[in-house]
Short mmCIF file of N, CA and C in Angstrom, two decimals:
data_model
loop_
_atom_site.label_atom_id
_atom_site.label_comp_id
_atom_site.label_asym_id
_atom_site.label_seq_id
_atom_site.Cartn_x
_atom_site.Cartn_y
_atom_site.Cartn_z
N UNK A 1 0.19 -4.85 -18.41
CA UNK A 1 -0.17 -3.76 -19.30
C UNK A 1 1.04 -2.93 -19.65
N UNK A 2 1.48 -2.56 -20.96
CA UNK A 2 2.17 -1.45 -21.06
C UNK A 2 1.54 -0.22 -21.02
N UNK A 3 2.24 0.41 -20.52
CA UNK A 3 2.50 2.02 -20.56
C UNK A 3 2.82 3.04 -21.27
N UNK A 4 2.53 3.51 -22.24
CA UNK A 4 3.64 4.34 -23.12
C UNK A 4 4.12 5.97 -22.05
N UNK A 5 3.48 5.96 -21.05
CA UNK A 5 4.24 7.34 -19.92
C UNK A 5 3.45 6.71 -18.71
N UNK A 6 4.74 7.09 -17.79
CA UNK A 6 4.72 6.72 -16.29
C UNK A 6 4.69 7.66 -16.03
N UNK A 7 4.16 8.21 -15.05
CA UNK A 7 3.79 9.26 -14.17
C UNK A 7 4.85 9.14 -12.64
N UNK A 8 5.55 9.93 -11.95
CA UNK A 8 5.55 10.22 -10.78
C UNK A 8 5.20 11.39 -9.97
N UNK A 9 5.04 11.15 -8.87
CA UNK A 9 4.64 11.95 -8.27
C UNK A 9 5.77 12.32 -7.06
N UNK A 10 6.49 13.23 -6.58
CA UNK A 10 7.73 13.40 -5.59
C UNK A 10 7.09 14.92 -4.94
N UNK A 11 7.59 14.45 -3.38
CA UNK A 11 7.60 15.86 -2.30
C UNK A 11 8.69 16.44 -2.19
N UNK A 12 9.26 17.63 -2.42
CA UNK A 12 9.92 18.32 -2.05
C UNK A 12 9.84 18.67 -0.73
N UNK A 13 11.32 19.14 -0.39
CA UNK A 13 11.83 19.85 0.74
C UNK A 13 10.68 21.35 1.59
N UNK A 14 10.75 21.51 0.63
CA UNK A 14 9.80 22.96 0.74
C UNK A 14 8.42 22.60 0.79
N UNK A 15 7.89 21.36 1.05
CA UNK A 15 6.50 20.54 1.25
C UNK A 15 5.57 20.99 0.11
N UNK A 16 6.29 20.79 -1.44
CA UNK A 16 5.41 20.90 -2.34
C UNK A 16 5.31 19.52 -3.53
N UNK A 17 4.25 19.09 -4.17
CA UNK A 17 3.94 18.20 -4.79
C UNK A 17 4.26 18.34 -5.99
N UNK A 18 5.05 17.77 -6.66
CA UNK A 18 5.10 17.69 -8.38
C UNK A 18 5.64 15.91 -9.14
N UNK A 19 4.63 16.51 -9.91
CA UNK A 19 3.96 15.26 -10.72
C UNK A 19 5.54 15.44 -11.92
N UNK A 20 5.72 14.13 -12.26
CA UNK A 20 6.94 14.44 -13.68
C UNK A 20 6.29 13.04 -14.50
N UNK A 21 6.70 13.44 -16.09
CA UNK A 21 6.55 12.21 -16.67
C UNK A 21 8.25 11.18 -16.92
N UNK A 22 7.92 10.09 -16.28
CA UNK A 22 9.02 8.91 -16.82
C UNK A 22 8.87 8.04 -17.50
N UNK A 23 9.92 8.28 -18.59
CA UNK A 23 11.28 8.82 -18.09
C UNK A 23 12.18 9.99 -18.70
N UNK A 24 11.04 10.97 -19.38
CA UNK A 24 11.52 12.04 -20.00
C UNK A 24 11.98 12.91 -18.88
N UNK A 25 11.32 13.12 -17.76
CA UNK A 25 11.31 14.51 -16.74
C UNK A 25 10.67 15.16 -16.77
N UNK A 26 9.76 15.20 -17.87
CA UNK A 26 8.93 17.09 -17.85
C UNK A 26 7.97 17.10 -16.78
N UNK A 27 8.14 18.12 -16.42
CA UNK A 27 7.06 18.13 -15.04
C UNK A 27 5.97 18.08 -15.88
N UNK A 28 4.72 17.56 -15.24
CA UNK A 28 3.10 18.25 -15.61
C UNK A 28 2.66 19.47 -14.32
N UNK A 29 2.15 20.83 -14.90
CA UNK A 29 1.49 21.41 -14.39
C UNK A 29 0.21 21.60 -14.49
N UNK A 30 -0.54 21.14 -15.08
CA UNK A 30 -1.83 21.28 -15.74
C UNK A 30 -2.47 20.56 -14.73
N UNK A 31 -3.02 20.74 -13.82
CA UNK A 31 -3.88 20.33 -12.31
C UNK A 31 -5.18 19.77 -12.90
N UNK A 32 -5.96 20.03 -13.63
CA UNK A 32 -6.82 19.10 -13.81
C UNK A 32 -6.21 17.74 -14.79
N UNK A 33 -5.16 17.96 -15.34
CA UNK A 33 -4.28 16.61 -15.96
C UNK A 33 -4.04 15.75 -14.64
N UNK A 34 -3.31 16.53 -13.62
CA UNK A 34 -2.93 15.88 -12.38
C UNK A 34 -3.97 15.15 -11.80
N UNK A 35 -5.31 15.80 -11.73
CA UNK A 35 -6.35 15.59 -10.91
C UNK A 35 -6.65 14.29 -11.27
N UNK A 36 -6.95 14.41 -12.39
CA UNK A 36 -7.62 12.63 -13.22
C UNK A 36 -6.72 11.31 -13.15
N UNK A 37 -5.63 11.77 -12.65
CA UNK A 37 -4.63 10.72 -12.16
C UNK A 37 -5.23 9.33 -11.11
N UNK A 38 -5.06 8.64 -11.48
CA UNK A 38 -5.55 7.17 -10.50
C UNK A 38 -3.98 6.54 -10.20
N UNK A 39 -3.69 7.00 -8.79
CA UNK A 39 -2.74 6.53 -8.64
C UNK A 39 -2.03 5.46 -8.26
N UNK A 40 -1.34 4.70 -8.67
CA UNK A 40 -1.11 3.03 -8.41
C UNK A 40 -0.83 2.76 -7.19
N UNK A 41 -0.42 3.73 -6.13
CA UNK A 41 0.52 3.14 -5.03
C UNK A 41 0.50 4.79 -4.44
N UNK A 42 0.25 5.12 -3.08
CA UNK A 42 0.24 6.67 -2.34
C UNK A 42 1.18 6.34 -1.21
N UNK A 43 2.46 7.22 -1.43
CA UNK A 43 2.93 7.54 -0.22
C UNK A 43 3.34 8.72 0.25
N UNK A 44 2.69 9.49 -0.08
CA UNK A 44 2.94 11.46 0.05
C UNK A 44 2.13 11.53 1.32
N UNK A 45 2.97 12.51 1.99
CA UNK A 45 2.18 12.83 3.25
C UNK A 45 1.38 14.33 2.81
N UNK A 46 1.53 14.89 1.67
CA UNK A 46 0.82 15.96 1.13
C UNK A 46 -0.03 15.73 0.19
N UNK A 47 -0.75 16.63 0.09
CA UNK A 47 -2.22 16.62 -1.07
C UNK A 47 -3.51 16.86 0.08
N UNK A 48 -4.50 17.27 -1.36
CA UNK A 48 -5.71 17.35 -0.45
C UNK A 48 -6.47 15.69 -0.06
N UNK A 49 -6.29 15.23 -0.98
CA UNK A 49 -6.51 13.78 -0.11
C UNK A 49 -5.97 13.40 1.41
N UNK A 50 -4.86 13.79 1.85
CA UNK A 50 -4.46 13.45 2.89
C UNK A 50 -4.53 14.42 4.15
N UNK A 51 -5.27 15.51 3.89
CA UNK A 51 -5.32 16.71 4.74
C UNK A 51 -6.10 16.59 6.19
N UNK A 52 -6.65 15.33 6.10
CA UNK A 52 -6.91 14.96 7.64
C UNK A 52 -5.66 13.98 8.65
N UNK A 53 -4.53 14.27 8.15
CA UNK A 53 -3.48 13.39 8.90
C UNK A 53 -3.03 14.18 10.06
N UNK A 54 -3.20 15.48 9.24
CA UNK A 54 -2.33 16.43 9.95
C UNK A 54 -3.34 17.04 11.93
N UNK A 55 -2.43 16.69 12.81
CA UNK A 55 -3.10 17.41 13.67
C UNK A 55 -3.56 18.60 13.93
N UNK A 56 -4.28 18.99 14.85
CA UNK A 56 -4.47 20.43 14.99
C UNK A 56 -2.98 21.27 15.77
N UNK A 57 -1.97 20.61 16.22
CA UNK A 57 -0.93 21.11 16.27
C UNK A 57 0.78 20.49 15.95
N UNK A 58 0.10 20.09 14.90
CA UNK A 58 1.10 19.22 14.27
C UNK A 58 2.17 20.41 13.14
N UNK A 59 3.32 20.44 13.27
CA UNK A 59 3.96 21.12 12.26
C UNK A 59 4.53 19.98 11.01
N UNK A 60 4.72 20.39 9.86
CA UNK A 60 4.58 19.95 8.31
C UNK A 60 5.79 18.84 8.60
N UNK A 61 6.54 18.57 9.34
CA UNK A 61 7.46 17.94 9.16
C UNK A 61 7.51 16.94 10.68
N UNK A 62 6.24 16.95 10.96
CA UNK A 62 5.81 15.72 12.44
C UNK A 62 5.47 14.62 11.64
N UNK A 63 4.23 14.69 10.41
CA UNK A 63 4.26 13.19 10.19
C UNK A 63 5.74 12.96 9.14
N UNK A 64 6.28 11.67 9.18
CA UNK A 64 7.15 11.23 8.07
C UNK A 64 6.64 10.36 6.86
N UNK A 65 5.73 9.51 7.12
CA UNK A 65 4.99 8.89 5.72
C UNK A 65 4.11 8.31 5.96
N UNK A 66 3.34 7.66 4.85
CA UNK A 66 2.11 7.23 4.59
C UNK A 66 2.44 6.22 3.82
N UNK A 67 1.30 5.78 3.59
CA UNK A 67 1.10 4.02 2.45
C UNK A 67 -0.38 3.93 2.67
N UNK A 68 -1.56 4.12 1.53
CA UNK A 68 -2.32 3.51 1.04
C UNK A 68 -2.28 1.64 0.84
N UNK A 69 -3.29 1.34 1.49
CA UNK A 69 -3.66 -0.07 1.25
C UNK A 69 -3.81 -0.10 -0.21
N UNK A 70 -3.84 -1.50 -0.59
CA UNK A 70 -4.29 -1.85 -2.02
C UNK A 70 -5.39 -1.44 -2.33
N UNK A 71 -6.33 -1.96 -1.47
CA UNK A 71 -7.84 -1.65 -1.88
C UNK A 71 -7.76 -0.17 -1.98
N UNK A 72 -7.00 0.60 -1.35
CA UNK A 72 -7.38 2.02 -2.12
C UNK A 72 -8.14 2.61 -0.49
N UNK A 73 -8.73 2.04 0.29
CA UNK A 73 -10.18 2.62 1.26
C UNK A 73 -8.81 3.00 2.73
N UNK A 74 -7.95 2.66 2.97
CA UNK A 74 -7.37 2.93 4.34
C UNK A 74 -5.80 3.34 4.30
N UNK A 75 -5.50 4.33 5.01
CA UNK A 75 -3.89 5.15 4.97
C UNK A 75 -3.28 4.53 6.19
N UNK A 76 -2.24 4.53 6.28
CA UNK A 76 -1.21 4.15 7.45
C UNK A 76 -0.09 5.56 7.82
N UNK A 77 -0.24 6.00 8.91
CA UNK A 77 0.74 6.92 8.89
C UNK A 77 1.75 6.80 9.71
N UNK A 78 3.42 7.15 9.90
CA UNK A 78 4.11 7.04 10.62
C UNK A 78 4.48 8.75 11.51
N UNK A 79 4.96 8.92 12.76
CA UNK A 79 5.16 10.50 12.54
C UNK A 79 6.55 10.60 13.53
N UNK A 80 6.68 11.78 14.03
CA UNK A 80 7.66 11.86 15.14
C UNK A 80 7.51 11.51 16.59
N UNK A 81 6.70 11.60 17.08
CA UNK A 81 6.35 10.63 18.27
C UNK A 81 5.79 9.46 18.12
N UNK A 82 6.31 8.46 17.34
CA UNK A 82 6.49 7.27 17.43
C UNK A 82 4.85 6.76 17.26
N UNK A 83 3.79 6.99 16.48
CA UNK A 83 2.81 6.64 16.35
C UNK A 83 2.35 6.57 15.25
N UNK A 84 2.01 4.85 14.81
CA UNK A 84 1.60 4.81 13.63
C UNK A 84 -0.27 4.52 13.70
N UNK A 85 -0.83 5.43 13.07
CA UNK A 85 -2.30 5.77 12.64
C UNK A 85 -2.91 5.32 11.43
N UNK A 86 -3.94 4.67 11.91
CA UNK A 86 -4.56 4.16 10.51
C UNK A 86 -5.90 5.30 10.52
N UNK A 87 -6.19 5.72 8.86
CA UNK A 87 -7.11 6.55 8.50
C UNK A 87 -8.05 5.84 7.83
N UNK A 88 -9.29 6.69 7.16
CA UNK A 88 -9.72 6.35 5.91
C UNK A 88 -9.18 6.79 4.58
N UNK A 89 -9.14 6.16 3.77
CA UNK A 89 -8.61 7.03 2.58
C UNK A 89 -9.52 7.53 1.53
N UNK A 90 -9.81 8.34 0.80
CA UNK A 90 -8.93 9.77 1.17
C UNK A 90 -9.52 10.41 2.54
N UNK A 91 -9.00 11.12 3.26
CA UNK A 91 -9.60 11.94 4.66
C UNK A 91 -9.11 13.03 4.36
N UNK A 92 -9.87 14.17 3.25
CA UNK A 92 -9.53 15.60 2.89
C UNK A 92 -10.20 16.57 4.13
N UNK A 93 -10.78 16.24 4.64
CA UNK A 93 -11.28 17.06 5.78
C UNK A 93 -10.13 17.22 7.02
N UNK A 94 -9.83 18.26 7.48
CA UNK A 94 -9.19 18.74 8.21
C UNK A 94 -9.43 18.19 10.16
N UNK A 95 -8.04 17.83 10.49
CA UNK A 95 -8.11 17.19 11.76
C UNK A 95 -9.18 16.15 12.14
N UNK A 96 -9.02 14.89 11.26
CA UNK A 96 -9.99 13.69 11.25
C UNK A 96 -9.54 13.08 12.47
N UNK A 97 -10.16 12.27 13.29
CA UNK A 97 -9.66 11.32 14.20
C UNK A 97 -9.39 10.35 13.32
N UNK A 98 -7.96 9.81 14.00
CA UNK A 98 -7.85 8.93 13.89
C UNK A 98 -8.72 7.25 13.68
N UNK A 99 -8.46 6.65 12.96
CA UNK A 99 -9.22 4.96 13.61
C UNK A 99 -8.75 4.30 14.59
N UNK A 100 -7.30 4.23 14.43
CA UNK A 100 -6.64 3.04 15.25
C UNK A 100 -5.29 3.89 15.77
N UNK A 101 -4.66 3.50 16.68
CA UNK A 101 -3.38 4.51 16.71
C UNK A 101 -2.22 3.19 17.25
N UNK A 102 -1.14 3.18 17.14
CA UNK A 102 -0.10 2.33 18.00
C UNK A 102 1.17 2.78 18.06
N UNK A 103 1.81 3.27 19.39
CA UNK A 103 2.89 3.57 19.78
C UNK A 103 3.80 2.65 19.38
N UNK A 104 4.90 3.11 18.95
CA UNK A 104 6.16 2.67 18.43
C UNK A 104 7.41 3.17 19.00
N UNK A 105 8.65 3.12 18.87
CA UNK A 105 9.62 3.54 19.09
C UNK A 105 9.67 5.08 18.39
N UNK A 106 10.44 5.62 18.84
CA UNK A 106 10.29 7.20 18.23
C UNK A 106 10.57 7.24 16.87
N UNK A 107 10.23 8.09 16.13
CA UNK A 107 10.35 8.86 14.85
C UNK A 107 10.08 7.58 14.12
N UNK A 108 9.14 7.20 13.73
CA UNK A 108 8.51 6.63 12.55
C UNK A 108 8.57 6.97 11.07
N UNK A 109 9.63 6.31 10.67
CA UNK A 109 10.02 7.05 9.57
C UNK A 109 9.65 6.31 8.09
N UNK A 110 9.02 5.38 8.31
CA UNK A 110 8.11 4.21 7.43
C UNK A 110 7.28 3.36 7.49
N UNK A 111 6.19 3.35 7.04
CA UNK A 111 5.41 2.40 6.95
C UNK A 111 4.95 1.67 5.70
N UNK A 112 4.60 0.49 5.77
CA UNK A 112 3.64 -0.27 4.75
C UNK A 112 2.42 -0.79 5.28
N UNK A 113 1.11 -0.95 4.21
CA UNK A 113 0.36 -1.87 4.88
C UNK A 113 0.57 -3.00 4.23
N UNK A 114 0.63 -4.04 4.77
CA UNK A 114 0.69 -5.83 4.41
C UNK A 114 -0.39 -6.57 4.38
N UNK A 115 -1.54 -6.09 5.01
CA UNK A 115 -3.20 -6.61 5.18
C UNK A 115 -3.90 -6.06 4.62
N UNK A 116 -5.18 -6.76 4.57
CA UNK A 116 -7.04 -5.98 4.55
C UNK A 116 -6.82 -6.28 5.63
N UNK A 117 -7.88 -5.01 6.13
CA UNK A 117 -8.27 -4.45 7.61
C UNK A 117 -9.50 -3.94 7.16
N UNK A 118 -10.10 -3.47 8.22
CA UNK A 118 -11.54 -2.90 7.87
C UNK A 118 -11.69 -2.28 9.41
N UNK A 119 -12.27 -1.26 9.67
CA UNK A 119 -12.73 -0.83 11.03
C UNK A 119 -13.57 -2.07 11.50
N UNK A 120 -14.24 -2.04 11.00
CA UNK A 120 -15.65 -3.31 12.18
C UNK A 120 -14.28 -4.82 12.39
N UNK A 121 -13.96 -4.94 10.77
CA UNK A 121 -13.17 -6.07 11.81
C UNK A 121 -12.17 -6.12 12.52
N UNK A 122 -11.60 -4.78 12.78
CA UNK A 122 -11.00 -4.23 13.98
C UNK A 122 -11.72 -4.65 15.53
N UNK A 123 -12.73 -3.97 15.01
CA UNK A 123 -14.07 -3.75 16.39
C UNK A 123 -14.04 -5.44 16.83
N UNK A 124 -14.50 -6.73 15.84
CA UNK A 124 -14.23 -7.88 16.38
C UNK A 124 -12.91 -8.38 16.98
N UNK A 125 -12.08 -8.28 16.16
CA UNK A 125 -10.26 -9.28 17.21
C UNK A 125 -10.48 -8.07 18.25
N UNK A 126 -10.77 -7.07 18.40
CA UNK A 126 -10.40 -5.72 19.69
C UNK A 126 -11.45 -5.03 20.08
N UNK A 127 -12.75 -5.67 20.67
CA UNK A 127 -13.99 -4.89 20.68
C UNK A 127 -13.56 -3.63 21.78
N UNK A 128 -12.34 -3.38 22.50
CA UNK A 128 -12.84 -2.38 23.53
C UNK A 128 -11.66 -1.23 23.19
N UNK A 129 -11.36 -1.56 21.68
CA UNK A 129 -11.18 -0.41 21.03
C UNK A 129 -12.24 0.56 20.91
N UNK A 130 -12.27 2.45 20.80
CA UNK A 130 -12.47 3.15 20.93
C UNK A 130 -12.82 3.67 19.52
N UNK A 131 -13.21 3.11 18.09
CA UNK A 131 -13.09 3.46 17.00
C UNK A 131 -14.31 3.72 16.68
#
């Protein structure tokens, strides 16, 4: 498909979200323009979509990133203690449990997902998971 405007979306330093069009630059501010956005690919650890990543004592700069599956339904997160978390996507509700969790080497500073996954077929290869 062509495109006649690409959209990005970039986090700032100061943990704020802005949308630009490419490859002119102009930002969009117009939030319900933003809103109707279907986005091809999520890796912002901010927005209200993602507002269940955050712990109940997590500060803004513990997780480092995210990645949406294809299908759109599950998040992957990486953070500073070395734990990457799978969600549902979107999880706008505040301090969601986790689904799945797996210790890593410290500071997780990327992830991708490479699979379909699904909770239940979690529950089968790992029934005495806790999900």
């Amino acid at each position: 498909s062509n495109f006649s405007v690409v959209i990005s979306k970039v986090s700032t330093g100061s943990y704020k979200r802005q949308v630009y069009e490419v490859p002119s630059g102009k930002q969009l501010v117009d939030q319900a323009v933003i809103d109707r956005i279907t986005w091809a690919t999520w890796t912002s650890v901010l927005g209200d979509e993602v507002i269940g990543i955050w712990s109940r004592h997590a500060e803004k700069a513990d997780v480092n990133c995210a990645c949406v599956s294809h299908s759109g339904i599950n998040l992957v997160t990486g953070d500073d203690f070395g734990m990457v978390k799978l969600f549902d996507f979107p999880c706008p509700e505040k301090f969601v449990r986790t689904c799945f969790c797996i210790v890593t080497a410290k500071n997780t500073v990327d992830v991708m997902v490479l699979c379909r996954f699904s909770r239940s077929r979690m529950m089968e290869t790992s029934p005495t998971l806790n999900l």
